[in-house]
PDB file of C-alpha atoms in Angstrom:
ATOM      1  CA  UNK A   1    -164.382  22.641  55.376  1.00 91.00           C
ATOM      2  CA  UNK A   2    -162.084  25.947  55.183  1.00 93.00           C
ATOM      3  CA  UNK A   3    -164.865  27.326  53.105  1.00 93.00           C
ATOM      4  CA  UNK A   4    -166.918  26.763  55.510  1.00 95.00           C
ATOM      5  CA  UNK A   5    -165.174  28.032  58.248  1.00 97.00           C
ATOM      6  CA  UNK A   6    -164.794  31.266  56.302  1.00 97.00           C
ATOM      7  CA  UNK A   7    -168.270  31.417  55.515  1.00 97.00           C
ATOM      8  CA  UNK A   8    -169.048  31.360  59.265  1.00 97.00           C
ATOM      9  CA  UNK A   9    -166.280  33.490  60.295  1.00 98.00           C
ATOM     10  CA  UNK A  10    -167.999  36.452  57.867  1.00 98.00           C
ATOM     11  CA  UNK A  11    -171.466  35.647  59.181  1.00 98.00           C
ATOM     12  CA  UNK A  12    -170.674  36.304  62.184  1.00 98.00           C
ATOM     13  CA  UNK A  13    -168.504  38.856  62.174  1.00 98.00           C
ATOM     14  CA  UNK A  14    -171.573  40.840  59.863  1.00 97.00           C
ATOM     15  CA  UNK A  15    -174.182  39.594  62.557  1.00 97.00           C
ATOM     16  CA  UNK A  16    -171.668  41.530  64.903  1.00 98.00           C
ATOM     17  CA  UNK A  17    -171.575  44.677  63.003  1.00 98.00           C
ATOM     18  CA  UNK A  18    -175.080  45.077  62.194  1.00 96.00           C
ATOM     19  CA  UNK A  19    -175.699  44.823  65.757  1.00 96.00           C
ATOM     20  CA  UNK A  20    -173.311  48.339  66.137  1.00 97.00           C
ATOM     21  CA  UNK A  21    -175.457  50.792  65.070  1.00 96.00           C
ATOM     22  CA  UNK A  22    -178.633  49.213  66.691  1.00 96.00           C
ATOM     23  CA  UNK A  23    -176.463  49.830  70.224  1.00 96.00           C
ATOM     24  CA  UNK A  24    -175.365  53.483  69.471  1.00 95.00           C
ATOM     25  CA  UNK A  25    -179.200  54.002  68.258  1.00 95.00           C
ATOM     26  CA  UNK A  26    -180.292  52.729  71.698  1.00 96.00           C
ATOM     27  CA  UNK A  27    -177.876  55.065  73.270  1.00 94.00           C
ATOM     28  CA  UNK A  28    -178.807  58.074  71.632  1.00 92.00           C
ATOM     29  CA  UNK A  29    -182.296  57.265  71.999  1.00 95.00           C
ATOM     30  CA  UNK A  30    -181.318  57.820  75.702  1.00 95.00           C
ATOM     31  CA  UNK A  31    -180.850  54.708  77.767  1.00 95.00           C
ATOM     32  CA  UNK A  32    -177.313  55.067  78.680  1.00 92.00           C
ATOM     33  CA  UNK A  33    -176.872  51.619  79.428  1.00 94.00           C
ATOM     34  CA  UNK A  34    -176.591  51.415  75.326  1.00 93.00           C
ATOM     35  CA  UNK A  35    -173.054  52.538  75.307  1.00 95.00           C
ATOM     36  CA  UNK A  36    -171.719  50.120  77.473  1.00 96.00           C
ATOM     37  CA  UNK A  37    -173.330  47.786  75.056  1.00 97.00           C
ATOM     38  CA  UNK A  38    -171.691  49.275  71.857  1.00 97.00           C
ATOM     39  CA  UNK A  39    -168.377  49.606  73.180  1.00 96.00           C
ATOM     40  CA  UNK A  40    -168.507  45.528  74.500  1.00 97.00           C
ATOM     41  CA  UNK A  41    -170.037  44.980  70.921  1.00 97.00           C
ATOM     42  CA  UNK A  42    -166.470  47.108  69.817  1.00 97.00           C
ATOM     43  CA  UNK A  43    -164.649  44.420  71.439  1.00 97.00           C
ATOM     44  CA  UNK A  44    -166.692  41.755  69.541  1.00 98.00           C
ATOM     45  CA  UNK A  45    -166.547  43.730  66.503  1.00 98.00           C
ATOM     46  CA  UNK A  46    -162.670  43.846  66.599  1.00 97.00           C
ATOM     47  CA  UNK A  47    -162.148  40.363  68.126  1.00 97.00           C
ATOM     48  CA  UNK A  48    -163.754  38.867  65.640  1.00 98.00           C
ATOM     49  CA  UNK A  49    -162.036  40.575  62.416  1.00 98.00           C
ATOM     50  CA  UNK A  50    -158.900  39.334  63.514  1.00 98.00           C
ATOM     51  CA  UNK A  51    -160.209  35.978  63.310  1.00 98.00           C
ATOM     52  CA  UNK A  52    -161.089  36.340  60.355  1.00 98.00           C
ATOM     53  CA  UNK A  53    -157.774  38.058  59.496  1.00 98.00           C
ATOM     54  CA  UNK A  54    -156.867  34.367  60.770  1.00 98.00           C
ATOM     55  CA  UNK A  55    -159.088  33.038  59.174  1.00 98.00           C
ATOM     56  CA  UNK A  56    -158.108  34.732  55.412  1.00 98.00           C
ATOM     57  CA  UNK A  57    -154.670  34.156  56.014  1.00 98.00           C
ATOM     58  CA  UNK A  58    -155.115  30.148  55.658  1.00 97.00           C
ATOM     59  CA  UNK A  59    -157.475  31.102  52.763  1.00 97.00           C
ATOM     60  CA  UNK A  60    -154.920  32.429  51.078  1.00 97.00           C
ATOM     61  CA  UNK A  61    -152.262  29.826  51.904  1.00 96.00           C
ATOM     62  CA  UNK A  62    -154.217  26.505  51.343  1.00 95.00           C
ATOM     63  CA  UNK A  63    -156.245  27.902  48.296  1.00 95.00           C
ATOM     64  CA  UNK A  64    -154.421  30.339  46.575  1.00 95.00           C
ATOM     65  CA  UNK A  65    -157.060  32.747  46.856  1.00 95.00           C
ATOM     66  CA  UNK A  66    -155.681  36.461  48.233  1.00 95.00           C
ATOM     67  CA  UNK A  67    -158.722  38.732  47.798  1.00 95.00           C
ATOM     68  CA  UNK A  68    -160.139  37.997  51.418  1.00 97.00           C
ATOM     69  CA  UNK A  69    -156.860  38.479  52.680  1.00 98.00           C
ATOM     70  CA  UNK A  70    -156.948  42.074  51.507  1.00 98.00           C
ATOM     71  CA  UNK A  71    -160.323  42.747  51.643  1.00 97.00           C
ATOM     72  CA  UNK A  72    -160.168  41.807  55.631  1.00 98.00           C
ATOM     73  CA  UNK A  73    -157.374  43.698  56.507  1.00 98.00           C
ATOM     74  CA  UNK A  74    -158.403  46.634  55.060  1.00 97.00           C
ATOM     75  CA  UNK A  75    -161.492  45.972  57.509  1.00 98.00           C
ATOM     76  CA  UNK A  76    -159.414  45.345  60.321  1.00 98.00           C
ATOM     77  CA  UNK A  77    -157.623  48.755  59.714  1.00 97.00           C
ATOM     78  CA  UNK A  78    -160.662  50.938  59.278  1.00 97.00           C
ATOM     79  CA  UNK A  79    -162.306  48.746  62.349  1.00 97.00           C
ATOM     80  CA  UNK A  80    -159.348  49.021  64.218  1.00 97.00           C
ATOM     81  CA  UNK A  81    -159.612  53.185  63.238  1.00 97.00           C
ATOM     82  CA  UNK A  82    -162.920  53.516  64.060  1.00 96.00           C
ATOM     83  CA  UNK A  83    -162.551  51.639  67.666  1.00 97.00           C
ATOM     84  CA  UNK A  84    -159.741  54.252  68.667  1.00 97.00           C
ATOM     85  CA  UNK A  85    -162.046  57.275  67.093  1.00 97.00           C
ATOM     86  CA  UNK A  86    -164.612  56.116  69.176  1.00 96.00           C
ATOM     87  CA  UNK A  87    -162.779  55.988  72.679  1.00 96.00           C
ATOM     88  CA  UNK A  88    -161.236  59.281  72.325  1.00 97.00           C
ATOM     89  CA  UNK A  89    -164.799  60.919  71.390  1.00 95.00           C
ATOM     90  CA  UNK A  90    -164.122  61.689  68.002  1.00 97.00           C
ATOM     91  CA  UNK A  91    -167.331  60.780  66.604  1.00 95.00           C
ATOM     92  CA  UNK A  92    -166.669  63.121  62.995  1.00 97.00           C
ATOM     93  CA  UNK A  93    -164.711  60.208  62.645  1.00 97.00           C
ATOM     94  CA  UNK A  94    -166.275  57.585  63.840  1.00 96.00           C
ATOM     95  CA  UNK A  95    -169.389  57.173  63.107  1.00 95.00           C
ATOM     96  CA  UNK A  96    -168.088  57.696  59.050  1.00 96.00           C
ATOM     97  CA  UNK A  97    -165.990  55.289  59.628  1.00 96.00           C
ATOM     98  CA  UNK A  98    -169.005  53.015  61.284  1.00 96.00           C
ATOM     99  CA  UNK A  99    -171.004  53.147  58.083  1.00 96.00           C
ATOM    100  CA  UNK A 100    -167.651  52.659  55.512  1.00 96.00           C
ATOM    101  CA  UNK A 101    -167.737  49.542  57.681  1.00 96.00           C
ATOM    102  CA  UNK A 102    -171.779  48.039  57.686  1.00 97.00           C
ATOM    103  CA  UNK A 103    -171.237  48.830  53.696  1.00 97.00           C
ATOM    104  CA  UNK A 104    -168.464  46.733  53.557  1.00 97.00           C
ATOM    105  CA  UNK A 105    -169.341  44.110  55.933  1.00 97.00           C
ATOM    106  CA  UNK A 106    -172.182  43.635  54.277  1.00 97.00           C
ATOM    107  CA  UNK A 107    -170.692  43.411  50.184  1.00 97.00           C
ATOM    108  CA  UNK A 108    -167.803  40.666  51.745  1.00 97.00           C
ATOM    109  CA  UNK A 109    -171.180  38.620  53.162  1.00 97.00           C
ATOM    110  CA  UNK A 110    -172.638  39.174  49.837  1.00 96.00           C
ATOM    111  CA  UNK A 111    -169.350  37.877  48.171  1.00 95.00           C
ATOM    112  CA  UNK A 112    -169.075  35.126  50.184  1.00 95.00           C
ATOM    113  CA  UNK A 113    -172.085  33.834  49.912  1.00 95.00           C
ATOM    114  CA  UNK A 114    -172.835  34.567  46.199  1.00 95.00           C
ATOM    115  CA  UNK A 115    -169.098  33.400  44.573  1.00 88.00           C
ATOM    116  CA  UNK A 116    -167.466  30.532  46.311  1.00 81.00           C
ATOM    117  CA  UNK A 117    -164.026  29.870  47.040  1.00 85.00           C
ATOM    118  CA  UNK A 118    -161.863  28.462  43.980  1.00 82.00           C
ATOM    119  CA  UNK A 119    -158.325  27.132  43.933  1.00 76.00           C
ATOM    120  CA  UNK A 120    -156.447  29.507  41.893  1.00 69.00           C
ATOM    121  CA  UNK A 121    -155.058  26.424  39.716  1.00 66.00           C
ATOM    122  CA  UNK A 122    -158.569  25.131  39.159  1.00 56.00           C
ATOM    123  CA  UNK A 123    -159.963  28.638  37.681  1.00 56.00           C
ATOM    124  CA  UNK A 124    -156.556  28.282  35.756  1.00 61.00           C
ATOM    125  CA  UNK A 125    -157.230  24.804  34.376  1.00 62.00           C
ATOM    126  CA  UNK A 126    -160.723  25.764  33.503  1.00 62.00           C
ATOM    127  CA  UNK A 127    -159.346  28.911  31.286  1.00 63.00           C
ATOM    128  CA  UNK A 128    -156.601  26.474  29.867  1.00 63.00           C
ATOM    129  CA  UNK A 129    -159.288  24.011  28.975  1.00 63.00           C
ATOM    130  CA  UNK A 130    -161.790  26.380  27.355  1.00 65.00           C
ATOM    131  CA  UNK A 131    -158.809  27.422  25.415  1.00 67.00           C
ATOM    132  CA  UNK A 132    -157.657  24.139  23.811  1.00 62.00           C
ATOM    133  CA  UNK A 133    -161.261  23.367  23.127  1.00 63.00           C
ATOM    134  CA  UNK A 134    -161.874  26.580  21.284  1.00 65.00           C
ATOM    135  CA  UNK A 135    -158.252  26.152  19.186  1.00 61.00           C
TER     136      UNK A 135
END
């Protein structure tokens, strides 16, 4: 179930980001209504790292498992960057920071979804085992 949870967590919190640079595209294409849009999908953005922040933090505490625990808060810090760059207008900034964060939304989805979650001890009893057998 937590790997589940986690799994959706990620999903959507990619779904959310991808949707980022679709709303600053529609506001530079003009329609100024597309900033209001990106800044509540900001809110979403950030609201939904710190879930998964949450989310990691079990992760790491019921499996054993620390990497999305790292990998999300260095998300959350570069998110939480990039929100603050983009109120105060400082768009050298921000919009770097934007695609830092599509490129790494987007290898965490891949990661999730292409090497599940292991209890540490079980990877650990698997390399024990493989050992004694090749002894």
């Amino acid at each position: 179930m937590l790997r589940g949870v986690w799994k959706a967590v990620v999903t959507a919190h990619g779904v959310a980001v991808f949707g980022q640079p679709v709303f600053a595209g529609v506001y530079l294409s003009g329609d100024f209504d597309g900033l209001g849009m990106h800044g509540a999908g900001a809110d979403v953005v950030t609201s939904l790292c710190l879930v998964q922040l949450v989310v990691a933090i079990v992760v790491w505490a019921r499996l054993r498992v620390s990497w999305p625990f790292h990998v999300t808060l260095a998300l959350a810090v570069a998110e939480t960057a990039q929100y603050f760059a983009g109120t105060a207008g400082a768009l050298w900034l921000h919009i770097p920071l934007g695609v830092f964060t599509v490129a790494a939304v987007t290898m965490l989805f891949a990661a999730v979804w292409l090497r599940p979650l292991e209890r540490r001890e079980t990877t650990e009893r698997r390399t024990a085992g493989r050992e004694a057998v090749d002894a």
